[in-house]
Coordinates of N, CA and C in Angstrom, one line a residue:
X1 N 65.5 138.3 117.9 CA 66.0 139.3 118.9 C 66.6 138.5 120.1
X2 N 67.7 138.9 120.5 CA 68.3 138.2 121.7 C 68.6 139.2 122.8
X3 N 68.2 138.9 124.0 CA 68.5 139.7 125.1 C 69.5 138.9 125.9
X4 N 70.7 139.5 126.1 CA 71.8 138.8 126.8 C 72.6 139.7 127.7
X5 N 73.2 139.2 128.7 CA 74.1 140.0 129.5 C 75.4 140.2 128.8
X6 N 76.1 141.3 129.1 CA 77.5 141.4 128.7 C 78.4 140.5 129.5
X7 N 79.7 140.5 129.2 CA 80.6 139.6 129.9 C 80.6 139.9 131.4
X8 N 80.6 141.2 131.8 CA 80.6 141.5 133.2 C 79.4 141.0 134.0
X9 N 78.2 141.1 133.4 CA 77.0 140.6 134.1 C 77.0 139.1 134.1
X10 N 77.4 138.5 133.0 CA 77.5 137.0 132.9 C 78.4 136.5 133.9
X11 N 79.6 137.0 134.0 CA 80.6 136.5 135.0 C 80.2 136.7 136.4
X12 N 79.5 137.9 136.6 CA 79.1 138.2 138.0 C 78.0 137.2 138.5
X13 N 77.1 136.9 137.6 CA 76.0 136.0 138.0 C 76.6 134.6 138.2
X14 N 77.5 134.1 137.3 CA 78.1 132.8 137.5 C 78.9 132.7 138.8
X15 N 79.7 133.8 139.0 CA 80.5 133.8 140.3 C 79.6 133.7 141.5
X16 N 78.5 134.5 141.5 CA 77.6 134.5 142.6 C 76.9 133.2 142.8
X17 N 76.6 132.5 141.7 CA 76.0 131.1 141.8 C 76.9 130.2 142.6
X18 N 78.2 130.2 142.1 CA 79.2 129.3 142.7 C 79.4 129.7 144.2
X19 N 79.5 130.9 144.6 CA 79.7 131.3 146.0 C 78.4 131.0 146.8
X20 N 77.3 131.2 146.2 CA 76.0 130.8 146.9 C 75.9 129.3 147.1
X21 N 76.4 128.5 146.2 CA 76.3 127.1 146.4 C 77.1 126.7 147.6
X22 N 78.1 127.4 148.0 CA 79.0 127.1 149.1 C 78.6 127.9 150.4
X23 N 77.5 128.6 150.3 CA 77.1 129.3 151.5 C 77.0 128.4 152.7
X24 N 77.7 128.8 153.8 CA 77.7 128.0 155.0 C 78.7 126.9 155.0
X25 N 79.4 126.7 153.9 CA 80.4 125.6 153.9 C 81.8 126.2 153.6
X26 N 82.1 127.4 153.9 CA 83.4 128.0 153.7 C 83.5 129.0 152.6
X27 N 84.7 129.6 152.5 CA 84.9 130.6 151.5 C 85.4 129.9 150.2
X28 N 85.3 130.6 149.1 CA 85.8 130.1 147.8 C 86.9 131.0 147.3
X29 N 88.0 130.4 146.9 CA 89.1 131.2 146.3 C 88.7 131.6 144.9
X30 N 89.3 132.7 144.4 CA 89.0 133.2 143.1 C 89.3 132.1 142.0
X31 N 90.3 131.3 142.1 CA 90.6 130.3 141.1 C 89.6 129.2 141.2
X32 N 89.1 128.9 142.4 CA 88.0 127.8 142.4 C 86.8 128.3 141.7
X33 N 86.4 129.6 141.9 CA 85.2 130.1 141.2 C 85.5 130.1 139.7
X34 N 86.6 130.5 139.3 CA 87.0 130.6 137.9 C 86.9 129.2 137.3
X35 N 87.4 128.2 137.9 CA 87.4 126.9 137.4 C 86.0 126.3 137.3
X36 N 85.3 126.5 138.4 CA 83.9 125.9 138.5 C 83.0 126.5 137.5
X37 N 83.1 127.8 137.2 CA 82.2 128.5 136.4 C 82.7 128.9 135.0
X38 N 83.9 128.4 134.7 CA 84.5 128.7 133.4 C 84.5 130.2 133.1
X39 N 85.2 130.9 134.0 CA 85.4 132.4 134.0 C 86.9 132.6 133.8
X40 N 87.3 133.4 132.9 CA 88.8 133.7 132.8 C 89.3 134.1 134.1
X41 N 90.4 133.4 134.6 CA 90.9 133.6 135.9 C 91.6 135.0 136.0
X42 N 92.1 135.6 135.0 CA 92.7 136.9 135.0 C 91.6 138.0 135.1
X43 N 90.4 137.8 134.7 CA 89.3 138.8 134.7 C 88.5 138.7 136.0
X44 N 88.4 137.6 136.6 CA 87.5 137.3 137.7 C 87.8 138.3 138.9
X45 N 89.0 138.5 139.3 CA 89.2 139.4 140.4 C 88.5 140.8 140.3
X46 N 88.5 141.3 139.1 CA 87.8 142.6 138.9 C 86.3 142.4 139.1
X47 N 85.7 141.3 138.7 CA 84.3 141.1 138.9 C 84.0 140.9 140.4
X48 N 84.8 140.1 141.1 CA 84.7 139.8 142.5 C 84.8 141.1 143.3
X49 N 85.8 142.0 142.9 CA 86.0 143.3 143.6 C 84.7 144.1 143.5
X50 N 84.1 144.1 142.3 CA 82.9 144.9 142.1 C 81.8 144.4 143.0
X51 N 81.7 143.1 143.1 CA 80.6 142.5 144.0 C 80.9 142.8 145.4
X52 N 82.1 142.9 145.8 CA 82.5 143.3 147.2 C 82.1 144.7 147.4
X53 N 82.5 145.6 146.5 CA 82.1 147.0 146.6 C 80.6 147.3 146.7
X54 N 79.9 146.4 146.0 CA 78.4 146.6 146.0 C 77.8 145.9 147.2
X55 N 78.6 145.4 148.1 CA 78.1 144.8 149.3 C 77.4 143.4 149.2
X56 N 77.7 142.7 148.1 CA 77.1 141.4 147.8 C 78.0 140.3 148.2
X57 N 79.3 140.5 148.3 CA 80.3 139.5 148.7 C 81.2 140.1 149.8
X58 N 81.7 139.3 150.6 CA 82.8 139.7 151.6 C 84.1 139.0 151.1
X59 N 85.2 139.7 151.2 CA 86.5 139.1 150.8 C 87.3 139.0 152.1
X60 N 88.0 137.9 152.3 CA 89.0 137.7 153.4 C 90.3 137.4 152.8
X61 N 91.4 138.1 153.1 CA 92.7 137.8 152.6 C 93.4 136.7 153.4
X62 N 94.4 136.1 152.8 CA 95.2 135.2 153.5 C 95.0 133.7 153.1
X63 N 95.8 132.8 153.6 CA 95.7 131.4 153.2 C 94.3 130.8 153.4
X64 N 93.6 131.2 154.4 CA 92.2 130.7 154.7 C 91.2 131.6 154.2
X65 N 91.6 132.6 153.4 CA 90.7 133.6 152.9 C 89.9 133.1 151.7
X66 N 89.2 134.1 151.1 CA 88.4 133.8 149.9 C 87.2 134.7 149.9
X67 N 86.2 134.3 149.2 CA 85.0 135.0 149.0 C 83.8 134.3 149.6
X68 N 82.9 135.0 150.2 CA 81.6 134.5 150.7 C 80.5 135.5 150.6
X69 N 79.3 135.1 150.6 CA 78.2 136.0 150.4 C 78.2 137.0 151.6
X70 N 77.8 138.2 151.4 CA 77.7 139.2 152.4 C 76.5 139.1 153.3
X71 N 75.5 138.4 152.7 CA 74.3 138.1 153.5 C 73.7 136.8 152.9
X72 N 72.7 136.2 153.5 CA 72.1 134.9 153.1 C 71.7 135.0 151.6
X73 N 71.8 133.8 150.9 CA 71.5 133.8 149.5 C 70.0 134.1 149.2
X74 N 69.1 133.9 150.1 CA 67.7 134.2 149.9 C 67.5 135.7 150.0
X75 N 68.5 136.5 150.4 CA 68.4 138.0 150.5 C 69.1 138.7 149.3
X76 N 69.7 137.9 148.4 CA 70.4 138.5 147.3 C 69.7 138.1 146.0
X77 N 69.2 139.1 145.2 CA 68.4 138.8 144.0 C 69.3 138.8 142.8
X78 N 68.8 138.2 141.8 CA 69.5 138.2 140.5 C 69.5 139.6 139.9
X79 N 68.4 140.4 140.2 CA 68.4 141.8 139.7 C 69.5 142.6 140.4
X80 N 69.8 142.4 141.7 CA 70.8 143.2 142.4 C 72.2 142.9 141.8
X81 N 72.4 141.6 141.4 CA 73.8 141.3 140.8 C 73.9 141.8 139.4
X82 N 72.8 141.7 138.6 CA 72.9 142.1 137.2 C 73.1 143.7 137.2
X83 N 72.3 144.4 138.1 CA 72.4 145.8 138.1 C 73.7 146.3 138.6
X84 N 74.3 145.5 139.6 CA 75.6 145.9 140.1 C 76.7 145.8 139.0
X85 N 76.5 144.8 138.1 CA 77.5 144.6 137.0 C 77.2 145.4 135.8
X86 N 75.9 145.5 135.4 CA 75.6 146.1 134.1 C 74.9 147.4 134.2
X87 N 74.5 147.8 135.4 CA 73.8 149.1 135.5 C 72.3 148.8 135.6
X88 N 71.5 149.8 135.8 CA 70.0 149.6 136.0 C 69.3 149.2 134.7
X89 N 68.3 148.3 134.9 CA 67.5 148.0 133.8 C 66.5 149.1 133.7
X90 N 66.5 149.8 132.5 CA 65.7 151.0 132.4 C 65.3 151.2 131.0
X91 N 64.1 151.7 130.8 CA 63.6 152.1 129.4 C 64.0 153.5 129.1
X92 N 65.3 153.8 129.0 CA 65.7 155.1 128.8 C 66.1 155.4 127.3
X93 N 66.0 154.4 126.5 CA 66.3 154.5 125.1 C 65.2 153.9 124.2
X94 N 65.0 154.4 123.1 CA 64.0 153.9 122.2 C 64.5 152.6 121.6
X95 N 63.8 151.5 121.7 CA 64.3 150.3 121.1 C 64.1 150.3 119.6
X96 N 63.3 151.2 119.0 CA 63.2 151.2 117.6 C 64.4 151.9 116.9
X97 N 65.0 152.8 117.6 CA 66.1 153.6 117.0 C 67.4 153.5 117.8
X98 N 67.4 153.0 119.0 CA 68.6 152.9 119.8 C 69.0 154.2 120.4
X99 N 68.2 155.2 120.3 CA 68.5 156.5 120.9 C 67.3 157.0 121.6
X100 N 67.3 158.3 122.1 CA 66.2 158.8 122.8 C 65.0 158.8 121.9
X101 N 63.8 158.6 122.5 CA 62.6 158.7 121.8 C 62.4 160.1 121.2
X102 N 62.1 160.2 119.9 CA 62.0 161.5 119.2 C 60.7 161.8 118.7
X103 N 59.7 161.0 118.9 CA 58.3 161.3 118.5 C 57.6 162.0 119.6
X104 N 57.8 163.3 119.6 CA 57.3 164.2 120.7 C 57.9 163.6 122.0
X105 N 57.1 163.2 123.0 CA 57.6 162.7 124.2 C 57.9 161.2 124.2
X106 N 57.3 160.4 123.3 CA 57.5 159.0 123.3 C 57.1 158.5 121.9
X107 N 57.7 157.3 121.6 CA 57.3 156.6 120.3 C 56.1 155.7 120.6
X108 N 55.5 155.2 119.5 CA 54.3 154.3 119.8 C 54.7 153.0 120.5
X109 N 55.9 152.5 120.4 CA 56.3 151.3 121.0 C 56.9 151.5 122.4
X110 N 57.1 152.7 122.9 CA 57.8 152.9 124.1 C 57.0 152.3 125.3
X111 N 55.8 152.5 125.5 CA 55.1 151.9 126.6 C 55.1 150.4 126.7
X112 N 54.8 149.7 125.6 CA 54.9 148.2 125.7 C 56.3 147.8 126.0
X113 N 57.3 148.4 125.4 CA 58.7 148.1 125.7 C 59.1 148.3 127.2
X114 N 58.6 149.5 127.7 CA 58.9 149.8 129.1 C 58.2 148.8 130.0
X115 N 57.0 148.4 129.7 CA 56.3 147.4 130.5 C 57.0 146.0 130.4
X116 N 57.5 145.7 129.3 CA 58.3 144.4 129.2 C 59.6 144.5 130.0
X117 N 60.2 145.6 130.0 CA 61.4 145.8 130.8 C 61.1 145.7 132.3
X118 N 60.0 146.3 132.7 CA 59.5 146.3 134.1 C 59.2 144.8 134.5
X119 N 58.6 144.1 133.6 CA 58.2 142.7 133.9 C 59.5 141.9 134.1
X120 N 60.5 142.1 133.3 CA 61.8 141.5 133.4 C 62.5 141.8 134.7
X121 N 62.5 143.1 135.0 CA 63.1 143.5 136.3 C 62.4 142.9 137.5
X122 N 61.1 142.8 137.4 CA 60.3 142.2 138.6 C 60.7 140.7 138.7
X123 N 60.7 140.0 137.6 CA 61.1 138.6 137.7 C 62.5 138.4 138.3
X124 N 63.4 139.2 137.8 CA 64.8 139.1 138.3 C 64.9 139.5 139.7
X125 N 64.0 140.4 140.2 CA 64.0 140.8 141.6 C 63.4 139.8 142.5
X126 N 62.6 138.9 141.9 CA 62.0 137.8 142.7 C 62.9 136.6 142.8
X127 N 63.9 136.5 141.9 CA 64.7 135.3 141.8 C 65.9 135.5 142.7
X128 N 66.1 134.6 143.7 CA 67.2 134.7 144.6 C 68.3 133.8 144.3
X129 N 69.5 134.0 144.9 CA 70.6 133.1 144.7 C 70.5 131.8 145.5
X130 N 69.6 131.8 146.4 CA 69.3 130.5 147.1 C 68.6 129.6 146.0
X131 N 67.7 130.1 145.3 CA 67.0 129.4 144.2 C 68.0 129.0 143.1
X132 N 68.8 129.9 142.7 CA 69.8 129.6 141.6 C 70.8 128.6 142.0
X133 N 71.3 128.7 143.2 CA 72.3 127.7 143.7 C 71.7 126.3 143.8
X134 N 70.5 126.3 144.3 CA 69.8 125.0 144.4 C 69.5 124.4 143.0
X135 N 69.1 125.2 142.0 CA 68.9 124.7 140.7 C 70.2 124.2 140.0
X136 N 71.3 125.0 140.3 CA 72.6 124.6 139.7 C 73.0 123.2 140.3
X137 N 72.8 123.0 141.6 CA 73.1 121.8 142.2 C 72.3 120.6 141.6
X138 N 71.0 120.9 141.4 CA 70.1 119.8 140.7 C 70.6 119.5 139.3
X139 N 71.0 120.6 138.6 CA 71.5 120.4 137.2 C 72.7 119.5 137.2
X140 N 73.7 119.9 138.1 CA 74.9 119.1 138.2 C 74.7 117.7 138.6
X141 N 73.7 117.4 139.4 CA 73.4 116.0 139.8 C 72.5 115.3 138.8
X142 N 72.2 115.9 137.7 CA 71.4 115.3 136.6 C 69.9 115.1 137.0
X143 N 69.4 115.9 138.0 CA 68.1 115.8 138.4 C 67.1 116.7 137.8
X144 N 67.5 117.4 136.8 CA 66.6 118.3 136.0 C 66.3 117.7 134.7
X145 N 65.1 117.4 134.4 CA 64.6 116.9 133.2 C 64.0 118.0 132.3
X146 N 64.6 118.2 131.2 CA 64.1 119.2 130.3 C 63.4 118.5 129.1
X147 N 62.1 118.8 129.0 CA 61.3 118.1 128.0 C 61.4 118.7 126.6
X148 N 61.7 120.0 126.6 CA 61.9 120.7 125.3 C 63.2 121.5 125.4
X149 N 63.9 121.7 124.3 CA 65.2 122.4 124.3 C 65.0 123.9 124.7
X150 N 65.8 124.4 125.6 CA 65.8 125.8 126.0 C 66.5 126.7 125.0
X151 N 67.4 126.1 124.3 CA 68.2 126.8 123.4 C 68.1 126.2 122.0
X152 N 68.1 127.1 120.9 CA 68.0 126.5 119.6 C 69.3 125.7 119.2
X153 N 70.4 126.1 119.7 CA 71.6 125.4 119.5 C 72.0 124.7 120.9
X154 N 72.3 123.4 120.9 CA 72.7 122.8 122.1 C 73.8 123.5 122.9
X155 N 73.7 123.6 124.2 CA 74.7 124.3 125.0 C 75.4 123.3 125.9
X156 N 76.7 123.3 125.9 CA 77.4 122.4 126.8 C 77.6 123.1 128.2
X157 N 77.4 122.3 129.3 CA 77.7 122.8 130.6 C 79.2 122.9 130.8
X158 N 79.6 124.1 131.1 CA 81.0 124.4 131.2 C 81.4 124.6 132.7
X159 N 82.7 124.4 132.9 CA 83.2 124.6 134.3 C 83.3 123.2 134.9
X160 N 84.0 123.2 136.1 CA 84.1 121.9 136.8 C 83.8 122.2 138.2
X161 N 82.6 121.7 138.7 CA 82.1 122.0 140.0 C 82.7 121.0 141.0
X162 N 83.1 121.5 142.2 CA 83.5 120.7 143.3 C 82.3 120.2 144.0
X163 N 82.4 119.0 144.5 CA 81.3 118.4 145.4 C 81.3 119.2 146.7
X164 N 80.1 119.4 147.2 CA 79.9 120.1 148.5 C 80.2 119.1 149.6

């Protein structure tokens, strides 16, 4: 079983990591974010606009414009960004059938599944973009040692980060 974000959530998280890395060092242009995080340049403005509407980013027009966090990165959680892009994490469908629970009020697996979703939401809610930006910077610098593979298939780091 794989749990993964859709494109909108994936791109929103990647964009926020890049903007969070630059917190306090100036605004990032859409094309800079797209290049750094390997996000299609034509699709990114829609994602950034959504994050602005949700109050997570500020946008400034003009030659010196760009995007910056609307508040400090330690105040923006991974949960907030994922839910802004993908909608709420909720146990509103039966994971056994993909539809509403139909065994009276609940199916036998509903409560464990709901508890798992709640645990996921709590962890995402505790993870801030300050942490994610710092980890991304450590990864880029080659300072993260992974003793066991995190993915069954090797994953290439994509995008081209600018030095701060």
